[in-house]
Amino acid sequence: MTEKFRDIEYLKSGNDRQKLAFSEIKKYKILEKLKKFNPILTGTIPIGIDIPESDLDIICECKNHSEFSNFLREQFSDKKDFKIYSVNQEGVKSTVAEFKTENFLFEIFGQDSPTTKQNAYLHMLIENSILEKNGLKFRQEIKRLKSSGIKTEPAFAKLLGLKGNPYIELLKLAAK
């Protein structure tokens, strides 16, 4: 199951939004350009709980944030609404580039950590497993909560009755 998400070919046989995402990622050669950073598409679109305003999140492994920033500028600064910035999430520095294409907002995240160890990837795997176990009604309720403005991890925590920080509590589920 975890291998499935490392190659976006699965999107070709997915829902309409997943097929569109596949087409747009290929059209702009996003993953090909990011190849040396071990990119993985994460977030809600790969697991089919996206809402119309959901973006395409691509995580990357970068050892040098300055070089990664320069690379992102070289590759994507010609795209609509391009911006780049740094954030610290739970003590981990991330370099983030955002830009728009015809159908999607892309967010590319770089952290000095293997992509398969980053929280965005781990959360997606955990959420996918929960979705597979809990069926269509659960999936629909997650999407309904997201449409009402609740972020993904808090929506899962609410339905699962998890207390505390939803981002941490979801990771704890994987350890069980």
mmCIF file with all atom_site columns, C-alpha atoms in Angstrom:
data_model
loop_
_atom_site.group_PDB
_atom_site.id
_atom_site.type_symbol
_atom_site.label_atom_id
_atom_site.label_alt_id
_atom_site.label_comp_id
_atom_site.label_asym_id
_atom_site.label_entity_id
_atom_site.label_seq_id
_atom_site.pdbx_PDB_ins_code
_atom_site.Cartn_x
_atom_site.Cartn_y
_atom_site.Cartn_z
_atom_site.occupancy
_atom_site.B_iso_or_equiv
_atom_site.pdbx_formal_charge
_atom_site.auth_seq_id
_atom_site.auth_comp_id
_atom_site.auth_asym_id
_atom_site.auth_atom_id
_atom_site.pdbx_PDB_model_num
ATOM 1   C CA . MET A 1 1   ? 0.000   0.000  0.000   1.00 0.00 ? 1   MET A CA 1
ATOM 2   C CA . THR A 1 2   ? 2.704   2.517  0.897   1.00 0.00 ? 2   THR A CA 1
ATOM 3   C CA . GLU A 1 3   ? 4.464   1.931  -2.419  1.00 0.00 ? 3   GLU A CA 1
ATOM 4   C CA . LYS A 1 4   ? 1.289   2.889  -4.276  1.00 0.00 ? 4   LYS A CA 1
ATOM 5   C CA . PHE A 1 5   ? 1.656   6.563  -3.401  1.00 0.00 ? 5   PHE A CA 1
ATOM 6   C CA . ARG A 1 6   ? 5.274   6.927  -4.503  1.00 0.00 ? 6   ARG A CA 1
ATOM 7   C CA . ASP A 1 7   ? 4.309   6.865  -8.185  1.00 0.00 ? 7   ASP A CA 1
ATOM 8   C CA . ILE A 1 8   ? 1.314   8.884  -9.381  1.00 0.00 ? 8   ILE A CA 1
ATOM 9   C CA . GLU A 1 9   ? 0.227   6.307  -11.978 1.00 0.00 ? 9   GLU A CA 1
ATOM 10  C CA . TYR A 1 10  ? -2.604  5.281  -9.627  1.00 0.00 ? 10  TYR A CA 1
ATOM 11  C CA . LEU A 1 11  ? -4.249  8.664  -10.300 1.00 0.00 ? 11  LEU A CA 1
ATOM 12  C CA . LYS A 1 12  ? -4.971  7.648  -13.917 1.00 0.00 ? 12  LYS A CA 1
ATOM 13  C CA . SER A 1 13  ? -7.558  5.142  -12.728 1.00 0.00 ? 13  SER A CA 1
ATOM 14  C CA . GLY A 1 14  ? -8.947  7.341  -9.962  1.00 0.00 ? 14  GLY A CA 1
ATOM 15  C CA . ASN A 1 15  ? -11.829 9.787  -9.810  1.00 0.00 ? 15  ASN A CA 1
ATOM 16  C CA . ASP A 1 16  ? -12.143 12.741 -12.205 1.00 0.00 ? 16  ASP A CA 1
ATOM 17  C CA . ARG A 1 17  ? -10.178 15.104 -9.956  1.00 0.00 ? 17  ARG A CA 1
ATOM 18  C CA . GLN A 1 18  ? -7.366  12.567 -9.575  1.00 0.00 ? 18  GLN A CA 1
ATOM 19  C CA . LYS A 1 19  ? -7.212  12.098 -13.354 1.00 0.00 ? 19  LYS A CA 1
ATOM 20  C CA . LEU A 1 20  ? -7.069  15.871 -13.813 1.00 0.00 ? 20  LEU A CA 1
ATOM 21  C CA . ALA A 1 21  ? -4.299  16.110 -11.207 1.00 0.00 ? 21  ALA A CA 1
ATOM 22  C CA . PHE A 1 22  ? -2.326  13.418 -13.024 1.00 0.00 ? 22  PHE A CA 1
ATOM 23  C CA . SER A 1 23  ? -2.724  15.256 -16.316 1.00 0.00 ? 23  SER A CA 1
ATOM 24  C CA . GLU A 1 24  ? -1.664  18.612 -14.892 1.00 0.00 ? 24  GLU A CA 1
ATOM 25  C CA . ILE A 1 25  ? 1.348   17.213 -13.014 1.00 0.00 ? 25  ILE A CA 1
ATOM 26  C CA . LYS A 1 26  ? 2.489   15.502 -16.224 1.00 0.00 ? 26  LYS A CA 1
ATOM 27  C CA . LYS A 1 27  ? 1.769   18.516 -18.441 1.00 0.00 ? 27  LYS A CA 1
ATOM 28  C CA . TYR A 1 28  ? 4.055   20.739 -16.359 1.00 0.00 ? 28  TYR A CA 1
ATOM 29  C CA . LYS A 1 29  ? 6.569   17.946 -15.629 1.00 0.00 ? 29  LYS A CA 1
ATOM 30  C CA . ILE A 1 30  ? 6.388   18.837 -11.943 1.00 0.00 ? 30  ILE A CA 1
ATOM 31  C CA . LEU A 1 31  ? 7.669   15.537 -10.555 1.00 0.00 ? 31  LEU A CA 1
ATOM 32  C CA . GLU A 1 32  ? 10.281  15.183 -13.278 1.00 0.00 ? 32  GLU A CA 1
ATOM 33  C CA . LYS A 1 33  ? 11.678  18.608 -12.390 1.00 0.00 ? 33  LYS A CA 1
ATOM 34  C CA . LEU A 1 34  ? 11.710  17.725 -8.683  1.00 0.00 ? 34  LEU A CA 1
ATOM 35  C CA . LYS A 1 35  ? 13.097  14.192 -9.169  1.00 0.00 ? 35  LYS A CA 1
ATOM 36  C CA . LYS A 1 36  ? 16.391  14.752 -7.334  1.00 0.00 ? 36  LYS A CA 1
ATOM 37  C CA . PHE A 1 37  ? 14.403  15.774 -4.230  1.00 0.00 ? 37  PHE A CA 1
ATOM 38  C CA . ASN A 1 38  ? 12.447  12.478 -4.023  1.00 0.00 ? 38  ASN A CA 1
ATOM 39  C CA . PRO A 1 39  ? 9.031   14.136 -4.452  1.00 0.00 ? 39  PRO A CA 1
ATOM 40  C CA . ILE A 1 40  ? 5.799   12.524 -3.279  1.00 0.00 ? 40  ILE A CA 1
ATOM 41  C CA . LEU A 1 41  ? 2.299   13.844 -3.909  1.00 0.00 ? 41  LEU A CA 1
ATOM 42  C CA . THR A 1 42  ? 0.508   13.970 -0.547  1.00 0.00 ? 42  THR A CA 1
ATOM 43  C CA . GLY A 1 43  ? -2.658  15.470 0.867   1.00 0.00 ? 43  GLY A CA 1
ATOM 44  C CA . THR A 1 44  ? -6.320  14.846 0.195   1.00 0.00 ? 44  THR A CA 1
ATOM 45  C CA . ILE A 1 45  ? -6.429  14.390 -3.574  1.00 0.00 ? 45  ILE A CA 1
ATOM 46  C CA . PRO A 1 46  ? -4.426  11.121 -3.602  1.00 0.00 ? 46  PRO A CA 1
ATOM 47  C CA . ILE A 1 47  ? -6.784  9.555  -1.051  1.00 0.00 ? 47  ILE A CA 1
ATOM 48  C CA . GLY A 1 48  ? -9.994  10.943 -2.540  1.00 0.00 ? 48  GLY A CA 1
ATOM 49  C CA . ILE A 1 49  ? -11.182 13.238 0.247   1.00 0.00 ? 49  ILE A CA 1
ATOM 50  C CA . ASP A 1 50  ? -10.485 16.503 -1.514  1.00 0.00 ? 50  ASP A CA 1
ATOM 51  C CA . ILE A 1 51  ? -12.927 19.356 -1.793  1.00 0.00 ? 51  ILE A CA 1
ATOM 52  C CA . PRO A 1 52  ? -13.038 21.825 -4.723  1.00 0.00 ? 52  PRO A CA 1
ATOM 53  C CA . GLU A 1 53  ? -10.489 24.188 -3.170  1.00 0.00 ? 53  GLU A CA 1
ATOM 54  C CA . SER A 1 54  ? -8.005  21.432 -2.253  1.00 0.00 ? 54  SER A CA 1
ATOM 55  C CA . ASP A 1 55  ? -4.495  21.966 -3.559  1.00 0.00 ? 55  ASP A CA 1
ATOM 56  C CA . LEU A 1 56  ? -1.801  19.586 -4.757  1.00 0.00 ? 56  LEU A CA 1
ATOM 57  C CA . ASP A 1 57  ? 0.829   19.134 -2.044  1.00 0.00 ? 57  ASP A CA 1
ATOM 58  C CA . ILE A 1 58  ? 4.190   17.769 -3.098  1.00 0.00 ? 58  ILE A CA 1
ATOM 59  C CA . ILE A 1 59  ? 6.760   17.034 -0.428  1.00 0.00 ? 59  ILE A CA 1
ATOM 60  C CA . CYS A 1 60  ? 10.481  16.996 -1.149  1.00 0.00 ? 60  CYS A CA 1
ATOM 61  C CA . GLU A 1 61  ? 13.700  16.168 0.641   1.00 0.00 ? 61  GLU A CA 1
ATOM 62  C CA . CYS A 1 62  ? 16.147  19.065 0.618   1.00 0.00 ? 62  CYS A CA 1
ATOM 63  C CA . LYS A 1 63  ? 19.470  19.173 2.407   1.00 0.00 ? 63  LYS A CA 1
ATOM 64  C CA . ASN A 1 64  ? 20.090  22.855 1.656   1.00 0.00 ? 64  ASN A CA 1
ATOM 65  C CA . HIS A 1 65  ? 17.103  25.202 1.868   1.00 0.00 ? 65  HIS A CA 1
ATOM 66  C CA . SER A 1 66  ? 18.851  28.027 0.033   1.00 0.00 ? 66  SER A CA 1
ATOM 67  C CA . GLU A 1 67  ? 19.714  25.807 -2.940  1.00 0.00 ? 67  GLU A CA 1
ATOM 68  C CA . PHE A 1 68  ? 16.197  24.347 -2.903  1.00 0.00 ? 68  PHE A CA 1
ATOM 69  C CA . SER A 1 69  ? 14.680  27.858 -2.931  1.00 0.00 ? 69  SER A CA 1
ATOM 70  C CA . ASN A 1 70  ? 16.851  28.853 -5.868  1.00 0.00 ? 70  ASN A CA 1
ATOM 71  C CA . PHE A 1 71  ? 15.903  25.682 -7.726  1.00 0.00 ? 71  PHE A CA 1
ATOM 72  C CA . LEU A 1 72  ? 12.187  26.304 -7.149  1.00 0.00 ? 72  LEU A CA 1
ATOM 73  C CA . ARG A 1 73  ? 12.536  29.883 -8.412  1.00 0.00 ? 73  ARG A CA 1
ATOM 74  C CA . GLU A 1 74  ? 14.347  28.694 -11.542 1.00 0.00 ? 74  GLU A CA 1
ATOM 75  C CA . GLN A 1 75  ? 11.730  26.048 -12.299 1.00 0.00 ? 75  GLN A CA 1
ATOM 76  C CA . PHE A 1 76  ? 8.441   27.631 -11.286 1.00 0.00 ? 76  PHE A CA 1
ATOM 77  C CA . SER A 1 77  ? 8.703   31.423 -10.882 1.00 0.00 ? 77  SER A CA 1
ATOM 78  C CA . ASP A 1 78  ? 7.038   31.906 -14.277 1.00 0.00 ? 78  ASP A CA 1
ATOM 79  C CA . LYS A 1 79  ? 3.855   30.273 -12.952 1.00 0.00 ? 79  LYS A CA 1
ATOM 80  C CA . LYS A 1 80  ? 0.844   32.302 -11.863 1.00 0.00 ? 80  LYS A CA 1
ATOM 81  C CA . ASP A 1 81  ? 0.936   33.699 -8.301  1.00 0.00 ? 81  ASP A CA 1
ATOM 82  C CA . PHE A 1 82  ? 4.342   32.150 -7.578  1.00 0.00 ? 82  PHE A CA 1
ATOM 83  C CA . LYS A 1 83  ? 5.653   32.775 -4.082  1.00 0.00 ? 83  LYS A CA 1
ATOM 84  C CA . ILE A 1 84  ? 8.216   31.144 -1.877  1.00 0.00 ? 84  ILE A CA 1
ATOM 85  C CA . TYR A 1 85  ? 8.693   31.287 1.869   1.00 0.00 ? 85  TYR A CA 1
ATOM 86  C CA . SER A 1 86  ? 10.008  29.389 4.888   1.00 0.00 ? 86  SER A CA 1
ATOM 87  C CA . VAL A 1 87  ? 8.031   28.129 7.861   1.00 0.00 ? 87  VAL A CA 1
ATOM 88  C CA . ASN A 1 88  ? 8.802   26.128 10.974  1.00 0.00 ? 88  ASN A CA 1
ATOM 89  C CA . GLN A 1 89  ? 6.314   23.383 11.720  1.00 0.00 ? 89  GLN A CA 1
ATOM 90  C CA . GLU A 1 90  ? 6.818   21.571 14.999  1.00 0.00 ? 90  GLU A CA 1
ATOM 91  C CA . GLY A 1 91  ? 10.456  22.674 14.980  1.00 0.00 ? 91  GLY A CA 1
ATOM 92  C CA . VAL A 1 92  ? 11.092  21.492 11.417  1.00 0.00 ? 92  VAL A CA 1
ATOM 93  C CA . LYS A 1 93  ? 12.082  24.082 8.829   1.00 0.00 ? 93  LYS A CA 1
ATOM 94  C CA . SER A 1 94  ? 10.168  23.889 5.564   1.00 0.00 ? 94  SER A CA 1
ATOM 95  C CA . THR A 1 95  ? 10.748  25.797 2.359   1.00 0.00 ? 95  THR A CA 1
ATOM 96  C CA . VAL A 1 96  ? 7.433   26.206 0.554   1.00 0.00 ? 96  VAL A CA 1
ATOM 97  C CA . ALA A 1 97  ? 6.690   27.317 -3.005  1.00 0.00 ? 97  ALA A CA 1
ATOM 98  C CA . GLU A 1 98  ? 3.164   28.012 -4.190  1.00 0.00 ? 98  GLU A CA 1
ATOM 99  C CA . PHE A 1 99  ? 1.894   28.609 -7.706  1.00 0.00 ? 99  PHE A CA 1
ATOM 100 C CA . LYS A 1 100 ? -1.196  28.082 -9.801  1.00 0.00 ? 100 LYS A CA 1
ATOM 101 C CA . THR A 1 101 ? -1.841  26.237 -13.027 1.00 0.00 ? 101 THR A CA 1
ATOM 102 C CA . GLU A 1 102 ? -5.125  26.071 -14.924 1.00 0.00 ? 102 GLU A CA 1
ATOM 103 C CA . ASN A 1 103 ? -6.869  23.796 -12.445 1.00 0.00 ? 103 ASN A CA 1
ATOM 104 C CA . PHE A 1 104 ? -4.812  23.617 -9.259  1.00 0.00 ? 104 PHE A CA 1
ATOM 105 C CA . LEU A 1 105 ? -2.860  25.464 -6.642  1.00 0.00 ? 105 LEU A CA 1
ATOM 106 C CA . PHE A 1 106 ? 0.428   23.628 -6.122  1.00 0.00 ? 106 PHE A CA 1
ATOM 107 C CA . GLU A 1 107 ? 2.308   23.712 -2.825  1.00 0.00 ? 107 GLU A CA 1
ATOM 108 C CA . ILE A 1 108 ? 5.795   22.257 -2.882  1.00 0.00 ? 108 ILE A CA 1
ATOM 109 C CA . PHE A 1 109 ? 7.342   21.611 0.538   1.00 0.00 ? 109 PHE A CA 1
ATOM 110 C CA . GLY A 1 110 ? 11.007  20.897 1.167   1.00 0.00 ? 110 GLY A CA 1
ATOM 111 C CA . GLN A 1 111 ? 12.326  19.514 4.461   1.00 0.00 ? 111 GLN A CA 1
ATOM 112 C CA . ASP A 1 112 ? 15.691  18.090 5.451   1.00 0.00 ? 112 ASP A CA 1
ATOM 113 C CA . SER A 1 113 ? 14.165  14.669 6.002   1.00 0.00 ? 113 SER A CA 1
ATOM 114 C CA . PRO A 1 114 ? 13.432  11.705 3.723   1.00 0.00 ? 114 PRO A CA 1
ATOM 115 C CA . THR A 1 115 ? 10.010  12.208 2.149   1.00 0.00 ? 115 THR A CA 1
ATOM 116 C CA . THR A 1 116 ? 8.803   8.824  3.410   1.00 0.00 ? 116 THR A CA 1
ATOM 117 C CA . LYS A 1 117 ? 9.500   10.007 6.985   1.00 0.00 ? 117 LYS A CA 1
ATOM 118 C CA . GLN A 1 118 ? 7.778   13.393 6.688   1.00 0.00 ? 118 GLN A CA 1
ATOM 119 C CA . ASN A 1 119 ? 4.524   13.925 8.566   1.00 0.00 ? 119 ASN A CA 1
ATOM 120 C CA . ALA A 1 120 ? 2.542   14.851 5.440   1.00 0.00 ? 120 ALA A CA 1
ATOM 121 C CA . TYR A 1 121 ? 3.286   11.425 3.965   1.00 0.00 ? 121 TYR A CA 1
ATOM 122 C CA . LEU A 1 122 ? 2.736   9.562  7.237   1.00 0.00 ? 122 LEU A CA 1
ATOM 123 C CA . HIS A 1 123 ? -0.581  11.343 7.841   1.00 0.00 ? 123 HIS A CA 1
ATOM 124 C CA . MET A 1 124 ? -1.754  10.456 4.333   1.00 0.00 ? 124 MET A CA 1
ATOM 125 C CA . LEU A 1 125 ? -0.926  6.769  4.835   1.00 0.00 ? 125 LEU A CA 1
ATOM 126 C CA . ILE A 1 126 ? -2.689  6.683  8.198   1.00 0.00 ? 126 ILE A CA 1
ATOM 127 C CA . GLU A 1 127 ? -5.731  8.529  6.844   1.00 0.00 ? 127 GLU A CA 1
ATOM 128 C CA . ASN A 1 128 ? -5.926  6.225  3.837   1.00 0.00 ? 128 ASN A CA 1
ATOM 129 C CA . SER A 1 129 ? -5.855  3.179  6.108   1.00 0.00 ? 129 SER A CA 1
ATOM 130 C CA . ILE A 1 130 ? -8.617  4.653  8.293   1.00 0.00 ? 130 ILE A CA 1
ATOM 131 C CA . LEU A 1 131 ? -10.712 5.438  5.209   1.00 0.00 ? 131 LEU A CA 1
ATOM 132 C CA . GLU A 1 132 ? -10.329 1.888  3.884   1.00 0.00 ? 132 GLU A CA 1
ATOM 133 C CA . LYS A 1 133 ? -11.440 0.443  7.240   1.00 0.00 ? 133 LYS A CA 1
ATOM 134 C CA . ASN A 1 134 ? -14.373 2.795  7.816   1.00 0.00 ? 134 ASN A CA 1
ATOM 135 C CA . GLY A 1 135 ? -16.141 2.853  4.460   1.00 0.00 ? 135 GLY A CA 1
ATOM 136 C CA . LEU A 1 136 ? -18.050 5.312  2.326   1.00 0.00 ? 136 LEU A CA 1
ATOM 137 C CA . LYS A 1 137 ? -20.136 7.029  5.023   1.00 0.00 ? 137 LYS A CA 1
ATOM 138 C CA . PHE A 1 138 ? -16.996 7.879  7.005   1.00 0.00 ? 138 PHE A CA 1
ATOM 139 C CA . ARG A 1 139 ? -15.334 9.247  3.851   1.00 0.00 ? 139 ARG A CA 1
ATOM 140 C CA . GLN A 1 140 ? -18.394 11.362 3.070   1.00 0.00 ? 140 GLN A CA 1
ATOM 141 C CA . GLU A 1 141 ? -18.474 12.720 6.610   1.00 0.00 ? 141 GLU A CA 1
ATOM 142 C CA . ILE A 1 142 ? -14.782 13.692 6.398   1.00 0.00 ? 142 ILE A CA 1
ATOM 143 C CA . LYS A 1 143 ? -15.517 15.580 3.172   1.00 0.00 ? 143 LYS A CA 1
ATOM 144 C CA . ARG A 1 144 ? -18.559 17.238 4.759   1.00 0.00 ? 144 ARG A CA 1
ATOM 145 C CA . LEU A 1 145 ? -16.482 18.422 7.727   1.00 0.00 ? 145 LEU A CA 1
ATOM 146 C CA . LYS A 1 146 ? -13.774 19.685 5.381   1.00 0.00 ? 146 LYS A CA 1
ATOM 147 C CA . SER A 1 147 ? -16.391 21.566 3.340   1.00 0.00 ? 147 SER A CA 1
ATOM 148 C CA . SER A 1 148 ? -17.534 23.256 6.549   1.00 0.00 ? 148 SER A CA 1
ATOM 149 C CA . GLY A 1 149 ? -14.003 24.610 7.072   1.00 0.00 ? 149 GLY A CA 1
ATOM 150 C CA . ILE A 1 150 ? -12.427 21.970 9.302   1.00 0.00 ? 150 ILE A CA 1
ATOM 151 C CA . LYS A 1 151 ? -8.923  20.909 8.271   1.00 0.00 ? 151 LYS A CA 1
ATOM 152 C CA . THR A 1 152 ? -8.237  17.273 7.394   1.00 0.00 ? 152 THR A CA 1
ATOM 153 C CA . GLU A 1 153 ? -6.489  16.004 10.539  1.00 0.00 ? 153 GLU A CA 1
ATOM 154 C CA . PRO A 1 154 ? -8.947  17.727 12.928  1.00 0.00 ? 154 PRO A CA 1
ATOM 155 C CA . ALA A 1 155 ? -11.820 16.198 10.911  1.00 0.00 ? 155 ALA A CA 1
ATOM 156 C CA . PHE A 1 156 ? -10.361 12.708 11.377  1.00 0.00 ? 156 PHE A CA 1
ATOM 157 C CA . ALA A 1 157 ? -9.752  13.369 15.071  1.00 0.00 ? 157 ALA A CA 1
ATOM 158 C CA . LYS A 1 158 ? -13.344 14.533 15.538  1.00 0.00 ? 158 LYS A CA 1
ATOM 159 C CA . LEU A 1 159 ? -14.849 11.444 13.894  1.00 0.00 ? 159 LEU A CA 1
ATOM 160 C CA . LEU A 1 160 ? -12.464 9.090  15.686  1.00 0.00 ? 160 LEU A CA 1
ATOM 161 C CA . GLY A 1 161 ? -12.980 10.777 19.067  1.00 0.00 ? 161 GLY A CA 1
ATOM 162 C CA . LEU A 1 162 ? -9.289  11.621 19.441  1.00 0.00 ? 162 LEU A CA 1
ATOM 163 C CA . LYS A 1 163 ? -8.377  14.182 22.106  1.00 0.00 ? 163 LYS A CA 1
ATOM 164 C CA . GLY A 1 164 ? -5.402  16.517 22.029  1.00 0.00 ? 164 GLY A CA 1
ATOM 165 C CA . ASN A 1 165 ? -3.378  17.679 19.041  1.00 0.00 ? 165 ASN A CA 1
ATOM 166 C CA . PRO A 1 166 ? -4.944  15.897 16.033  1.00 0.00 ? 166 PRO A CA 1
ATOM 167 C CA . TYR A 1 167 ? -1.675  15.902 14.075  1.00 0.00 ? 167 TYR A CA 1
ATOM 168 C CA . ILE A 1 168 ? 0.159   14.086 16.881  1.00 0.00 ? 168 ILE A CA 1
ATOM 169 C CA . GLU A 1 169 ? -2.759  11.815 17.794  1.00 0.00 ? 169 GLU A CA 1
ATOM 170 C CA . LEU A 1 170 ? -3.051  10.534 14.206  1.00 0.00 ? 170 LEU A CA 1
ATOM 171 C CA . LEU A 1 171 ? 0.649   9.642  14.194  1.00 0.00 ? 171 LEU A CA 1
ATOM 172 C CA . LYS A 1 172 ? 0.137   7.739  17.447  1.00 0.00 ? 172 LYS A CA 1
ATOM 173 C CA . LEU A 1 173 ? -2.495  5.584  15.716  1.00 0.00 ? 173 LEU A CA 1
ATOM 174 C CA . ALA A 1 174 ? 0.172   4.308  13.337  1.00 0.00 ? 174 ALA A CA 1
ATOM 175 C CA . ALA A 1 175 ? 2.270   3.144  16.265  1.00 0.00 ? 175 ALA A CA 1
ATOM 176 C CA . LYS A 1 176 ? -0.575  1.004  17.623  1.00 0.00 ? 176 LYS A CA 1
#
